XYZ file of C-alpha atoms in Angstrom:
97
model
C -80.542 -13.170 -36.309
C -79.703 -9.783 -37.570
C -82.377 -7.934 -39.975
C -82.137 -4.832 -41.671
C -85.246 -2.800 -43.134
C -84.195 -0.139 -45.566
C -85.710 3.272 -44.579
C -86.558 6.093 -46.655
C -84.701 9.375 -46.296
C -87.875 11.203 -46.201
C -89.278 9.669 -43.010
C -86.205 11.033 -41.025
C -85.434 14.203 -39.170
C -83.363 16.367 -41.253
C -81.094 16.353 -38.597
C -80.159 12.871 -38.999
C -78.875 13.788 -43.018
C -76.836 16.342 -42.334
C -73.687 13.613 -41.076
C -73.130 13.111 -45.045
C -69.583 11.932 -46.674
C -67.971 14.465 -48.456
C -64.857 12.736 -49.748
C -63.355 9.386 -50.885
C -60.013 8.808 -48.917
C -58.820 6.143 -51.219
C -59.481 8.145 -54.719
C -60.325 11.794 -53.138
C -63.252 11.934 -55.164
C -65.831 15.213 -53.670
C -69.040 14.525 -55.285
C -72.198 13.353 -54.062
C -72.420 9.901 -52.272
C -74.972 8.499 -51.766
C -76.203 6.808 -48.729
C -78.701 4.029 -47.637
C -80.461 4.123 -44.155
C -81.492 0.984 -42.556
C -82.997 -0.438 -39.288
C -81.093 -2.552 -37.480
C -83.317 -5.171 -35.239
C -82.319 -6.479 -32.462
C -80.703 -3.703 -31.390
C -77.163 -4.402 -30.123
C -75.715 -5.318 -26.769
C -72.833 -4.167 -27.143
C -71.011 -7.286 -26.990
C -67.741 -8.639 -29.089
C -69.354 -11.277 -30.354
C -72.820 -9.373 -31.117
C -70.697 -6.831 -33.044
C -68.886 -9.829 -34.820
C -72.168 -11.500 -35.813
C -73.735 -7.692 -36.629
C -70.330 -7.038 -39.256
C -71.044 -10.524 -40.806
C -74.675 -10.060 -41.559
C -73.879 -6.595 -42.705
C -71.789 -7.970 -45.673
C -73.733 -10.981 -46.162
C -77.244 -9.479 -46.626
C -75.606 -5.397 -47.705
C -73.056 -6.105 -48.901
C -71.123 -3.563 -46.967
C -68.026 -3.923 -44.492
C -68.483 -0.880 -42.774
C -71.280 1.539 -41.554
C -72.047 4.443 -39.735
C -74.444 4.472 -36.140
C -76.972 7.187 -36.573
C -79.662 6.934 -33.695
C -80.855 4.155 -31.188
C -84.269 3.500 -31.937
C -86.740 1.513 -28.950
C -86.999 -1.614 -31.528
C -83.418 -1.378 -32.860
C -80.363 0.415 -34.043
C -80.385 2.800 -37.258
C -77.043 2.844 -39.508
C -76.241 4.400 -42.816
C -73.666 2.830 -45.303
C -71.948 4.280 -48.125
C -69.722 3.635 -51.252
C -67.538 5.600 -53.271
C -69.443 5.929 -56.692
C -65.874 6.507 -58.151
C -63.975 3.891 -57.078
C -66.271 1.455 -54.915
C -64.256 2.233 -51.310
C -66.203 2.558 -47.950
C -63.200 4.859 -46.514
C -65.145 7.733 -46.466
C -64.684 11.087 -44.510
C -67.826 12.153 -42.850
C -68.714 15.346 -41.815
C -72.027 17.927 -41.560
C -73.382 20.026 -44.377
């Protein structure tokens, strides 16, 4: 079964916040969004059907349909997922401050 444990922004290496959206591809909205870090455990294999089982407990427990991979951790994977505060989307252009 797929967990995921929220973690702080604080407790990361800067680094890791720089990869921030900076626009809204459905409404083109440029503000701040915000974003939500969380552990991933067990980390995946890599397979179809683990990414198919990771996708469905993403919405189910999130909310969220899609996400982006940040950093392999030893006891799992860590993601960040983000929404459009404008318009709600998750088609979001990435890029580094």
């Amino acid at each position: 079964m797929v967990s995921f444990t929220k973690i702080e922004k604080a407790t990361l290496d800067p680094q890791v916040l720089e990869y921030t959206p900076i626009a809204c591809i459905d409404c083109h909205f440029e503000g701040e969004i915000p974003m939500d870090y969380y552990l991933v455990e067990p980390p995946s294999d890599g397979s179809d059907k683990d990414y198919r089982e990771f996708i469905s407990a993403l919405n189910d427990q999130l909310g969220h349909r899609s996400f982006e991979d940040i950093l392999d951790y030893p006891t799992g994977d860590l993601i960040s997922v983000a929404r459009c505060p404008k318009c709600g989307s998750e088609e979001l252009f990435y890029d580094y401050d």
